[in-house]
Short mmCIF file of C-alpha atoms and ligand atoms in Angstrom, two decimals:
data_model
loop_
_atom_site.label_atom_id
_atom_site.label_comp_id
_atom_site.label_asym_id
_atom_site.label_seq_id
_atom_site.Cartn_x
_atom_site.Cartn_y
_atom_site.Cartn_z
CA UNK A 1 15.21 -31.85 8.59
CA UNK A 2 12.57 -29.17 8.07
CA UNK A 3 13.01 -26.95 5.03
CA UNK A 4 11.44 -23.54 5.34
CA UNK A 5 10.64 -21.50 2.22
CA UNK A 6 11.43 -18.18 3.70
CA UNK A 7 11.42 -14.43 3.23
CA UNK A 8 13.25 -12.41 5.84
CA UNK A 9 10.76 -9.53 6.07
CA UNK A 10 7.74 -11.81 6.30
CA UNK A 11 6.15 -11.90 9.75
CA UNK A 12 4.49 -15.17 8.87
CA UNK A 13 7.79 -16.85 8.08
CA UNK A 14 9.15 -15.34 11.28
CA UNK A 15 6.46 -17.14 13.31
CA UNK A 16 8.11 -20.40 12.31
CA UNK A 17 11.67 -19.22 12.76
CA UNK A 18 10.65 -18.03 16.21
CA UNK A 19 9.05 -21.29 17.32
CA UNK A 20 11.88 -23.36 15.88
CA UNK A 21 14.39 -21.17 17.68
CA UNK A 22 12.54 -21.51 20.96
CA UNK A 23 12.38 -25.27 20.49
CA UNK A 24 16.02 -25.33 19.52
CA UNK A 25 15.44 -27.24 16.28
CA UNK A 26 17.67 -26.96 13.26
CA UNK A 27 16.19 -26.30 9.87
CA UNK A 28 17.16 -25.32 6.37
CA UNK A 29 15.85 -22.27 4.59
CA UNK A 30 15.22 -21.69 0.92
CA UNK A 31 15.15 -17.94 0.41
CA UNK A 32 12.27 -16.74 -1.74
CA UNK A 33 12.49 -13.43 -3.57
CA UNK A 34 9.10 -12.27 -2.34
CA UNK A 35 9.84 -8.64 -3.12
CA UNK A 36 10.53 -7.34 -5.65
CA UNK A 37 10.77 -10.68 -7.47
CA UNK A 38 7.33 -12.11 -6.60
CA UNK A 39 8.88 -15.56 -6.64
CA UNK A 40 6.00 -16.84 -4.51
CA UNK A 41 3.83 -16.37 -7.61
CA UNK A 42 6.23 -18.21 -9.92
CA UNK A 43 5.17 -21.47 -11.59
CA UNK A 44 7.49 -23.62 -9.54
CA UNK A 45 6.34 -22.13 -6.27
CA UNK A 46 2.65 -22.38 -7.16
CA UNK A 47 3.17 -26.12 -7.51
CA UNK A 48 4.28 -26.14 -3.89
CA UNK A 49 1.53 -23.83 -2.73
CA UNK A 50 -1.24 -23.01 -5.20
CA UNK A 51 -2.19 -20.05 -3.00
CA UNK A 52 1.12 -18.43 -3.87
CA UNK A 53 1.88 -17.55 -0.26
CA UNK A 54 4.72 -17.88 2.20
CA UNK A 55 5.52 -19.71 4.38
CA UNK A 56 5.67 -23.31 3.24
CA UNK A 57 7.64 -26.11 4.85
CA UNK A 58 8.72 -29.54 3.73
CA UNK A 59 9.40 -32.18 6.31
CA UNK A 60 9.78 -35.90 5.69
CA UNK A 61 7.96 -35.58 2.38
CA UNK A 62 5.13 -33.56 3.90
CA UNK A 63 4.50 -30.18 2.25
CA UNK A 64 2.57 -27.83 4.47
CA UNK A 65 1.43 -24.25 4.01
CA UNK A 66 -0.06 -21.64 6.36
CA UNK A 67 1.91 -20.36 9.33
CA UNK A 68 -0.73 -21.36 11.86
CA UNK A 69 -1.02 -24.89 10.48
CA UNK A 70 2.73 -25.25 10.47
CA UNK A 71 3.01 -24.02 14.07
CA UNK A 72 0.57 -26.74 15.10
CA UNK A 73 2.52 -29.36 13.18
CA UNK A 74 5.94 -28.36 14.46
CA UNK A 75 4.83 -28.05 18.06
CA UNK A 76 3.01 -31.38 17.92
CA UNK A 77 5.96 -33.18 16.45
CA UNK A 78 9.01 -31.47 17.92
CA UNK A 79 8.08 -30.11 21.35
CA UNK A 80 8.92 -32.79 23.90
CA UNK A 81 7.48 -30.67 26.71
CA UNK A 82 4.11 -30.66 24.96
CA UNK A 83 3.36 -27.16 26.20
CA UNK A 84 3.26 -25.16 22.99
CA UNK A 85 0.37 -27.24 21.67
CA UNK A 86 -0.97 -29.38 24.53
CA UNK A 87 -2.69 -32.17 22.65
CA UNK A 88 -4.47 -33.70 25.60
CA UNK A 89 -6.40 -30.66 26.77
CA UNK A 90 -9.53 -30.18 24.62
CA UNK A 91 -10.59 -26.85 26.11
CA UNK A 92 -7.13 -25.41 25.68
CA UNK A 93 -6.89 -26.71 22.12
CA UNK A 94 -10.16 -24.99 21.34
CA UNK A 95 -8.85 -21.74 22.74
CA UNK A 96 -5.63 -22.08 20.78
CA UNK A 97 -7.51 -22.64 17.54
CA UNK A 98 -9.67 -19.64 18.24
CA UNK A 99 -6.65 -17.39 18.64
CA UNK A 100 -4.81 -18.92 15.69
CA UNK A 101 -7.73 -17.82 13.54
CA UNK A 102 -7.55 -14.42 15.20
CA UNK A 103 -3.86 -14.24 14.26
CA UNK A 104 -4.79 -14.72 10.63
CA UNK A 105 -7.12 -11.77 11.04
CA UNK A 106 -4.15 -9.72 12.22
CA UNK A 107 -2.34 -10.73 9.05
CA UNK A 108 -5.32 -9.61 6.98
CA UNK A 109 -5.31 -6.15 8.56
CA UNK A 110 -2.08 -5.07 10.25
CA UNK A 111 0.15 -6.90 7.80
CA UNK A 112 -1.84 -5.61 4.84
CA UNK A 113 -1.35 -2.03 6.01
CA UNK A 114 2.38 -2.67 6.30
CA UNK A 115 2.54 -4.08 2.78
CA UNK A 116 0.69 -1.02 1.55
CA UNK A 117 3.02 1.47 3.17
CA UNK A 118 6.30 -0.35 2.66
CA UNK A 119 5.90 -2.40 -0.50
CA UNK A 120 3.20 -0.37 -2.30
CA UNK A 121 0.43 -2.97 -2.29
CA UNK A 122 -2.80 -1.48 -3.57
CA UNK A 123 -5.53 -1.89 -1.00
CA UNK A 124 -7.80 0.14 1.26
CA UNK A 125 -5.25 1.03 3.91
CA UNK A 126 -7.68 2.95 6.12
CA UNK A 127 -9.93 -0.10 6.33
CA UNK A 128 -6.92 -2.30 7.08
CA UNK A 129 -5.77 0.00 9.88
CA UNK A 130 -9.25 0.26 11.36
CA UNK A 131 -9.57 -3.53 11.26
CA UNK A 132 -6.24 -3.93 13.02
CA UNK A 133 -7.21 -1.48 15.75
CA UNK A 134 -10.43 -3.41 16.33
CA UNK A 135 -8.48 -6.65 16.79
CA UNK A 136 -5.82 -5.01 18.94
CA UNK A 137 -8.51 -3.57 21.20
CA UNK A 138 -10.06 -7.02 21.64
CA UNK A 139 -6.71 -8.64 22.39
CA UNK A 140 -5.64 -5.86 24.73
CA UNK A 141 -8.78 -6.26 26.83
CA UNK A 142 -8.39 -10.02 26.83
CA UNK A 143 -4.80 -9.72 28.02
CA UNK A 144 -5.69 -7.08 30.60
CA UNK A 145 -8.37 -9.28 32.15
CA UNK A 146 -5.91 -12.16 32.02
CA UNK A 147 -3.40 -10.14 34.01
CA UNK A 148 -6.03 -9.51 36.69
CA UNK A 149 -6.44 -13.29 36.98
CA UNK A 150 -2.72 -13.96 36.98
CA UNK A 151 -2.67 -15.20 33.38
CA UNK A 152 0.35 -14.03 31.37
CA UNK A 153 -0.46 -15.57 27.99
CA UNK A 154 -3.27 -15.49 25.49
CA UNK A 155 -4.68 -18.90 26.34
CA UNK A 156 -5.56 -20.34 29.75
CA UNK A 157 -2.24 -21.97 30.46
CA UNK A 158 0.69 -21.12 32.73
CA UNK A 159 2.95 -20.96 29.67
CA UNK A 160 2.95 -19.53 26.16
CA UNK A 161 1.37 -21.52 23.34
CA UNK A 162 1.53 -21.36 19.56
CA UNK A 163 -1.31 -18.81 19.77
CA UNK A 164 1.08 -16.31 21.34
CA UNK A 165 3.64 -16.91 18.61
CA UNK A 166 1.03 -16.51 15.89
CA UNK A 167 -0.26 -13.18 17.17
CA UNK A 168 3.10 -11.63 17.95
CA UNK A 169 4.88 -10.66 14.67
CA UNK A 170 2.36 -8.43 12.95
CA UNK A 171 1.51 -6.72 16.20
CA UNK A 172 5.18 -5.89 16.65
CA UNK A 173 5.46 -4.68 13.06
CA UNK A 174 2.22 -2.68 13.10
CA UNK A 175 3.87 0.72 13.19
CA UNK A 176 5.30 0.06 9.74
CA UNK A 177 1.70 0.11 8.58
CA UNK A 178 0.86 3.31 10.45
CA UNK A 179 -0.79 1.50 13.38
CA UNK A 180 0.58 2.82 16.69
CA UNK A 181 0.28 0.69 19.81
CA UNK A 182 0.37 3.27 22.57
CA UNK A 183 -3.28 2.63 23.42
CA UNK A 184 -2.68 -1.05 24.09
CA UNK A 185 -0.63 -1.28 27.30
CA UNK A 186 -1.53 -4.90 28.03
CA UNK A 187 -0.38 -5.88 24.55
CA UNK A 188 2.89 -4.07 25.13
CA UNK A 189 3.50 -5.91 28.39
CA UNK A 190 2.63 -9.24 26.77
CA UNK A 191 5.07 -8.55 23.88
CA UNK A 192 7.77 -7.89 26.41
CA UNK A 193 7.07 -11.15 28.21
CA UNK A 194 7.23 -13.03 24.94
CA UNK A 195 10.58 -11.47 24.11
CA UNK A 196 11.98 -12.87 27.34
CA UNK A 197 11.17 -16.49 26.52
CA UNK A 198 14.31 -18.57 26.17
CA UNK A 199 15.33 -18.95 22.54
CA UNK A 200 13.58 -15.76 21.43
CA UNK A 201 15.03 -14.45 18.19
CA UNK A 202 14.45 -11.26 16.23
CA UNK A 203 13.62 -10.41 12.65
CA UNK A 204 14.26 -7.13 10.82
CA UNK A 205 12.00 -4.54 12.41
CA UNK A 206 11.72 -6.29 15.78
CA UNK A 207 14.23 -5.60 18.51
CA UNK A 208 15.14 -7.64 21.57
CA UNK A 209 13.61 -6.87 24.95
CA UNK A 210 15.27 -4.52 27.37
CA UNK A 211 17.37 -1.40 27.36
CA UNK A 212 18.88 -2.06 23.92
CA UNK A 213 15.80 -0.44 22.39
CA UNK A 214 16.66 3.22 21.82
CA UNK A 215 13.92 5.70 22.67
CA UNK B 8 1.57 24.40 -16.33
CA UNK B 9 0.13 24.38 -12.82
CA UNK B 10 2.42 25.54 -10.01
CA UNK B 11 4.31 22.77 -8.26
CA UNK B 12 3.41 21.82 -4.68
CA UNK B 13 7.05 21.83 -3.72
CA UNK B 14 8.34 25.39 -3.68
CA UNK B 15 11.98 24.50 -3.20
CA UNK B 16 13.64 25.30 -6.51
CA UNK B 17 16.86 23.55 -5.54
CA UNK B 18 14.96 20.31 -5.03
CA UNK B 19 12.71 20.81 -8.05
CA UNK B 20 15.80 21.11 -10.25
CA UNK B 21 17.31 17.82 -9.03
CA UNK B 22 17.11 14.48 -10.78
CA UNK B 23 14.92 12.12 -8.74
CA UNK B 24 14.70 8.32 -9.01
CA UNK B 25 11.30 6.74 -9.68
CA UNK B 26 11.74 3.01 -10.20
CA UNK B 27 14.18 0.26 -11.07
CA UNK B 28 14.01 -0.02 -14.84
CA UNK B 29 14.21 -3.80 -14.84
CA UNK B 30 11.15 -4.12 -12.61
CA UNK B 31 8.86 -1.98 -14.75
CA UNK B 32 6.34 -4.02 -16.78
CA UNK B 33 6.78 -3.14 -20.46
CA UNK B 34 4.50 -0.76 -22.36
CA UNK B 35 2.08 -0.27 -19.46
CA UNK B 36 1.52 2.99 -17.62
CA UNK B 37 2.84 3.03 -14.04
CA UNK B 38 2.01 5.65 -11.41
CA UNK B 39 4.06 7.06 -8.58
CA UNK B 40 4.32 10.24 -6.53
CA UNK B 41 7.21 12.67 -6.59
CA UNK B 42 7.24 15.84 -4.49
CA UNK B 43 3.49 15.48 -3.91
CA UNK B 44 2.76 15.34 -7.66
CA UNK B 45 1.27 12.33 -9.40
CA UNK B 46 3.75 11.11 -11.99
CA UNK B 47 3.36 8.41 -14.63
CA UNK B 48 6.06 6.51 -16.47
CA UNK B 49 6.47 3.72 -18.94
CA UNK B 50 9.29 1.55 -20.21
CA UNK B 51 9.33 -0.17 -23.59
CA UNK B 52 11.26 -3.06 -22.08
CA UNK B 53 14.13 -2.40 -24.45
CA UNK B 54 15.92 0.39 -22.70
CA UNK B 55 13.66 3.29 -23.51
CA UNK B 56 11.33 5.00 -21.06
CA UNK B 57 9.25 8.14 -20.63
CA UNK B 58 7.91 10.13 -17.67
CA UNK B 59 5.05 12.64 -17.53
CA UNK B 60 2.68 14.33 -15.10
CA UNK B 61 -0.21 11.90 -14.71
CA UNK B 62 -3.20 12.65 -16.89
CA UNK B 63 -6.70 11.21 -17.02
CA UNK B 64 -6.42 9.77 -20.52
CA UNK B 65 -3.47 7.57 -19.50
CA UNK B 66 -4.41 5.88 -16.23
CA UNK B 67 -2.13 3.36 -14.55
CA UNK B 68 -2.31 -0.02 -16.22
CA UNK B 69 -3.25 1.26 -19.66
CA UNK B 70 -1.12 0.27 -22.64
CA UNK B 71 0.93 3.02 -24.19
CA UNK B 72 3.37 3.48 -27.02
CA UNK B 73 6.31 5.66 -25.99
CA UNK B 74 6.83 7.13 -29.43
CA UNK B 75 3.38 8.70 -29.55
CA UNK B 76 3.67 10.38 -26.16
CA UNK B 77 3.94 14.15 -25.98
CA UNK B 78 4.50 16.55 -23.12
CA UNK B 79 6.98 14.48 -21.20
CA UNK B 80 9.24 15.42 -18.30
CA UNK B 81 13.05 15.24 -18.47
CA UNK B 82 14.31 11.68 -18.19
CA UNK B 83 17.56 9.93 -17.46
CA UNK B 84 18.26 6.23 -17.20
CA UNK B 85 21.14 5.70 -14.81
CA UNK B 86 22.39 3.05 -12.38
CA UNK B 87 19.43 0.85 -13.22
CA UNK B 88 16.75 3.42 -12.43
CA UNK B 89 14.46 5.85 -14.20
CA UNK B 90 15.15 9.42 -13.07
CA UNK B 91 13.16 12.57 -13.75
CA UNK B 92 12.94 16.19 -12.66
CA UNK B 93 10.15 18.68 -12.09
CA UNK B 94 12.46 21.62 -12.76
CA UNK B 95 15.50 22.27 -14.88
CA UNK B 96 17.93 19.48 -14.05
CA UNK B 97 21.68 19.55 -14.64
CA UNK B 98 22.96 17.82 -17.78
CA UNK B 99 24.60 15.05 -15.80
CA UNK B 100 23.75 13.00 -12.78
CA UNK B 101 26.56 12.45 -10.24
CA UNK B 102 29.09 9.86 -11.42
CA UNK B 103 29.53 6.34 -10.03
CA UNK B 104 32.39 5.11 -12.23
CA UNK B 105 32.38 1.63 -10.68
CA UNK B 106 28.97 1.02 -12.21
CA UNK B 107 30.67 0.56 -15.58
CA UNK B 108 32.90 -2.29 -14.35
CA UNK B 109 31.77 -5.43 -16.09
CA UNK B 110 32.44 -7.95 -13.34
CA UNK B 111 30.16 -6.32 -10.79
CA UNK B 112 26.69 -7.50 -9.78
CA UNK B 113 24.25 -4.63 -10.23
CA UNK B 114 20.93 -4.97 -8.51
CA UNK B 115 18.05 -3.05 -7.06
CA UNK B 116 17.95 -4.66 -3.61
CA UNK B 117 14.46 -3.25 -3.17
CA UNK B 118 12.38 -0.12 -3.38
CA UNK B 119 10.73 0.45 -0.01
CA UNK B 120 8.28 3.06 1.27
CA UNK B 121 9.50 4.71 4.46
CA UNK B 122 7.72 7.23 6.63
CA UNK B 123 10.64 9.60 7.03
CA UNK B 124 12.10 12.67 5.32
CA UNK B 125 14.82 12.05 2.76
CA UNK B 126 17.48 13.97 4.74
CA UNK B 127 16.84 11.97 7.92
CA UNK B 128 17.31 8.78 5.90
CA UNK B 129 20.59 10.04 4.42
CA UNK B 130 21.83 10.97 7.84
CA UNK B 131 21.10 7.48 9.17
CA UNK B 132 22.92 6.00 6.20
CA UNK B 133 26.03 8.01 7.12
CA UNK B 134 26.02 7.00 10.75
CA UNK B 135 28.23 4.04 11.65
CA UNK B 136 27.48 4.39 15.34
CA UNK B 137 24.25 2.43 15.09
CA UNK B 138 25.78 -0.69 13.48
CA UNK B 139 26.35 -2.78 16.64
CA UNK B 140 22.97 -1.90 18.11
CA UNK B 141 20.71 -2.02 15.08
CA UNK B 142 22.56 -4.45 12.80
CA UNK B 143 23.80 -6.68 15.61
CA UNK B 144 26.10 -9.50 14.49
CA UNK B 145 25.94 -8.35 10.87
CA UNK B 146 27.39 -4.86 10.48
CA UNK B 147 28.59 -4.57 14.07
CA UNK B 148 28.82 -6.31 17.41
CA UNK B 149 29.60 -5.38 20.95
CA UNK B 150 32.13 -4.61 22.33
CA UNK B 151 33.30 -3.05 19.02
CA UNK B 152 31.10 0.00 19.35
CA UNK B 153 33.53 2.86 19.00
CA UNK B 154 33.32 5.05 15.90
CA UNK B 155 36.98 5.74 15.23
CA UNK B 156 38.20 9.08 14.01
CA UNK B 157 37.52 9.68 10.30
CA UNK B 158 37.80 12.54 7.81
CA UNK B 159 34.99 14.53 6.25
CA UNK B 160 35.36 17.10 3.54
CA UNK B 161 33.21 19.04 1.17
CA UNK B 162 34.68 18.43 -2.24
CA UNK B 163 34.23 21.80 -3.88
CA UNK B 164 34.85 20.81 -7.48
CA UNK B 165 32.46 17.88 -7.23
CA UNK B 166 30.02 19.61 -4.87
CA UNK B 167 29.66 16.60 -2.63
CA UNK B 168 30.37 15.49 0.92
CA UNK B 169 33.03 12.80 1.22
CA UNK B 170 33.85 10.90 4.40
CA UNK B 171 36.98 8.78 4.29
CA UNK B 172 39.08 6.59 6.60
CA UNK B 173 35.93 5.20 8.24
CA UNK B 174 36.64 1.81 9.78
CA UNK B 175 34.42 -0.57 11.60
CA UNK B 176 34.62 -4.14 12.82
CA UNK B 177 31.91 -6.15 11.06
CA UNK B 178 30.96 -9.75 11.82
CA UNK B 179 29.29 -10.21 8.43
CA UNK B 180 30.06 -7.34 6.08
CA UNK B 181 28.38 -8.85 3.01
CA UNK B 182 27.03 -12.06 1.51
CA UNK B 183 30.56 -12.88 0.39
CA UNK B 184 32.02 -12.63 3.91
CA UNK B 185 33.42 -15.67 5.61
CA UNK B 186 33.86 -14.11 9.03
CA UNK B 187 34.41 -10.91 10.99
CA UNK B 188 36.71 -8.27 9.55
CA UNK B 189 37.80 -4.69 9.98
CA UNK B 190 36.00 -3.01 7.15
CA UNK B 191 36.92 0.28 5.57
CA UNK B 192 34.21 2.63 4.38
CA UNK B 193 34.01 5.70 2.20
CA UNK B 194 30.78 7.66 2.11
CA UNK B 195 29.77 10.13 -0.58
CA UNK B 196 26.76 12.42 -0.56
CA UNK B 197 26.72 13.74 -4.13
CA UNK B 198 23.04 14.74 -4.13
CA UNK B 199 20.88 16.07 -1.27
CA UNK B 200 18.78 12.88 -1.27
CA UNK B 201 21.30 10.29 -2.47
CA UNK B 202 24.31 8.68 -0.86
CA UNK B 203 26.86 6.20 -2.12
CA UNK B 204 28.98 4.10 0.18
CA UNK B 205 32.08 2.10 -0.63
CA UNK B 206 33.24 -0.71 1.62
CA UNK B 207 36.07 -3.24 1.48
CA UNK B 208 35.20 -6.19 -0.69
CA UNK B 209 35.63 -9.51 1.08
CA UNK B 210 36.61 -11.14 -2.22
CA UNK B 211 39.18 -8.63 -3.51
CA UNK B 212 41.08 -6.50 -1.04
CA UNK B 213 42.09 -4.00 -3.70
CA UNK B 214 38.49 -3.15 -4.57
CA UNK B 215 35.39 -1.80 -2.91
CA UNK B 216 31.75 -2.82 -2.99
CA UNK B 217 29.36 -0.01 -3.82
CA UNK B 218 25.99 0.40 -2.10
CA UNK B 219 23.83 3.41 -2.79
CA UNK B 220 20.56 4.68 -1.47
CA UNK B 221 18.57 6.87 -3.84
CA UNK B 222 15.63 8.51 -2.12
CA UNK B 223 12.55 9.51 -4.03
CA UNK B 224 10.83 12.23 -2.00
CA UNK B 225 7.11 11.41 -2.09
CA UNK B 226 6.43 14.33 0.21
CA UNK B 227 8.38 16.02 2.98
CA UNK B 228 7.95 13.09 5.35
CA UNK B 229 7.71 10.05 3.06
CA UNK B 230 10.22 8.53 0.69
CA UNK B 231 10.56 5.60 -1.61
CA UNK B 232 14.04 4.32 -0.86
CA UNK B 233 15.72 2.69 -3.85
CA UNK B 234 18.69 0.58 -2.79
CA UNK B 235 21.29 -0.02 -5.44
CA UNK B 236 23.95 -2.67 -5.09
CA UNK B 237 27.04 -2.85 -7.26
CA UNK B 238 29.12 -5.53 -5.62
CA UNK B 239 31.71 -8.23 -6.20
CA UNK B 240 30.16 -11.61 -5.51
CA UNK B 241 30.33 -14.59 -7.82
CA UNK B 242 28.93 -17.08 -5.37
CA UNK B 243 25.47 -15.97 -4.43
CA UNK B 244 22.22 -15.77 -6.33
CA UNK B 245 20.67 -12.34 -6.83
CA UNK B 246 17.99 -13.06 -4.30
CA UNK B 247 20.51 -13.92 -1.62
CA UNK B 248 22.35 -10.65 -2.17
CA UNK B 249 19.08 -8.74 -2.11
CA UNK B 250 17.96 -10.54 1.02
CA UNK B 251 21.08 -9.45 2.86
CA UNK B 252 20.47 -5.81 2.06
CA UNK B 253 16.76 -6.01 2.76
CA UNK B 254 17.49 -7.54 6.15
CA UNK B 255 19.69 -4.58 6.97
CA UNK B 256 17.24 -2.04 5.67
CA UNK B 257 14.40 -3.73 7.53
CA UNK B 258 16.37 -3.17 10.72
CA UNK B 259 16.84 0.52 9.94
CA UNK B 260 13.21 1.12 9.04
CA UNK B 261 11.70 1.41 12.54
CA UNK B 262 14.61 3.59 13.60
CA UNK B 263 14.03 5.91 10.66
CA UNK B 264 10.27 6.02 11.17
CA UNK B 265 10.64 6.92 14.84
CA UNK B 266 12.82 9.96 14.21
CA UNK B 267 11.38 13.11 15.68
CA UNK B 268 10.94 15.59 14.18
CA UNK B 269 10.62 13.79 10.86
CA UNK B 270 12.22 16.67 8.96
CA UNK B 271 15.90 17.22 9.53
CA UNK B 272 16.63 20.31 11.65
CA UNK B 273 19.41 22.36 10.04
CA UNK B 274 19.93 24.74 12.92
CA UNK B 275 23.29 23.74 14.43
CA UNK B 276 21.81 24.10 17.93
CA UNK B 277 18.77 21.93 17.21
CA UNK B 278 20.12 18.54 18.19
CA UNK B 279 22.92 17.27 20.39
CA UNK B 280 26.31 16.78 18.76
CA UNK B 281 26.30 13.08 19.71
CA UNK B 282 23.53 12.30 17.31
CA UNK B 283 24.69 14.75 14.72
CA UNK B 284 28.26 13.58 14.35
CA UNK B 285 30.94 14.89 12.04
CA UNK B 286 29.54 13.76 8.71
CA UNK B 287 26.03 14.67 9.77
CA UNK B 288 27.17 18.17 10.70
CA UNK B 289 28.82 18.55 7.29
CA UNK B 290 25.71 17.25 5.54
CA UNK B 291 23.41 19.64 7.39
CA UNK B 292 25.68 22.56 6.69
CA UNK B 293 25.85 21.63 3.02
CA UNK B 294 22.05 21.47 2.78
CA UNK B 295 21.85 24.89 4.44
CA UNK B 296 24.38 26.36 2.05
CA UNK B 297 22.49 24.98 -0.91
CA UNK B 298 19.31 26.52 0.43
CA UNK B 299 17.42 23.22 0.60
CA UNK B 300 14.13 23.71 2.46
CA UNK B 301 12.17 20.58 1.47
CA UNK B 302 12.32 17.77 4.04
CA UNK B 303 14.23 19.91 6.51
CA UNK B 304 13.55 22.47 9.22
CA UNK B 305 15.66 25.36 7.96
CA UNK B 306 17.88 27.19 10.42
CA UNK B 307 16.40 30.45 11.67
CA UNK B 308 17.93 33.36 9.79
N1 LIG C 4 19.75 2.97 6.25
C1 LIG C 4 19.80 3.42 4.97
C2 LIG C 4 19.83 2.41 3.85
C3 LIG C 4 19.96 1.14 4.25
C4 LIG C 4 21.33 0.74 4.19
O1 LIG C 4 21.64 0.07 3.26
N2 LIG C 4 22.14 1.23 5.15
C5 LIG C 4 23.46 0.91 5.44
C6 LIG C 4 23.50 0.67 6.88
S1 LIG C 4 22.58 1.86 7.69
C7 LIG C 4 23.96 -0.28 4.80
O2 LIG C 4 23.26 -1.11 4.41
N3 LIG C 4 25.17 -0.43 4.72
C8 LIG C 4 25.58 -1.59 4.07
C9 LIG C 4 26.78 -2.06 4.65
O3 LIG C 4 27.35 -1.36 5.43
O4 LIG C 4 27.10 -3.16 4.28
C10 LIG C 4 18.75 4.39 4.70
O5 LIG C 4 18.31 4.95 5.62
O6 LIG C 4 18.35 4.61 3.59
FE1 LIG C 5 21.62 1.03 9.42
#
């Protein structure tokens, strides 16, 4: 069984909880005291991941770090439908990789701003916010053009892929870093579609789709 | 001394929390912001600490010896936190007698920055109505959405708001829970920016867990929320107990940050009575009576 080294408020850990929930796979979690304990920088954790970052998984003796890498692994191994990471379609795989890298850029900007505002990380928050807006603008246009062509998801497939999962959390949490999303209507519609995928689950700060969300 | 940015003498004279003592690196200057003023503090790691208005010769990160410091602000170490004041604080901070009970777990669940006024955050803390919708399957669940009748009073001798006989069905009231239960709550607001709640302990029905939120007003629309836990739980590691509370607070955060206006309106006609329920009405009235103006929109006079 997969063991996830996990922190509840981490959007990167949530990427994996989300995919595993959508795939309906069971897993174990080892809670890490990311804040305030900085357990991800402790000696024992650095042996698991010398980068001192969450998430990490262990599965059948394999230790893997990096949310995007783990999404690829889990989808390749545990998705019988083969849609989340379609291994036989080179063009689509290229697209997915492109947007997985983009997702890491969202972590470097939108998530950084959130850590600054919420957990007092010292960094240039204005630069982080500006960087996030630049990425959101690019994604919003991409999604808007996709909608014109009848494409609902980030990549050229009739279904969501791991790229959608990877981009989703820190976009949804962006307001906690002072990054409003009202100028990105196509992103908002895409988030709503993602929330309606079977098996969708929430994390703290992200609410389910629909009328439950108070104005 | 330069004039303070906050002009509210009531608030200036309060004790305000700055940081969890245990988390402060020893003998190194730390910086924070209180009421729009830059404040520095240090702990010697052995139970002594000092607080002062930040000054250029002692930048954050520099080593410092507490005993040689002059010109410090008032300081109190209480409930695991460093407290200070920019005015003339009372001799004592409000009491939490349970904190002295030896068998309790005492933790700072986290200190979190929130883009909200302190009074809005207190009001959310008092409101049970949001449990099923915001803390779904933890502190509430449909169809158990009704906030049953409860009592609120202003305790004159203690100068605090007390809400009693609050009851709510909770699927997972704490880390020590084994299933859903009708949970009894008592809420106290003994300080304009601090609230203490008591809830039935799943491990000992004769006792109550204590959870407090101590808000450090950074400015009128930003706080550092310090979450203190003082609970009965012999099973779970610290980090599991903290995780539970952080999960809950993480759910509240977007709700708090989307409040509009960010400052709490004290005019009784300002917001509908549904949002401002009984304890909220008492809290707003109490702030008005005290003459608090910082973090609120005072009622027109
Ligand atoms: N929401 C609070 C603090 C977070 C918090 O701890 N809130 C309440 C729920 S709103 C809580 O955790 N109660 C704990 C419980 O009922 O177990 C705030 O605004 O500062
Ligand atoms: Fe709440």
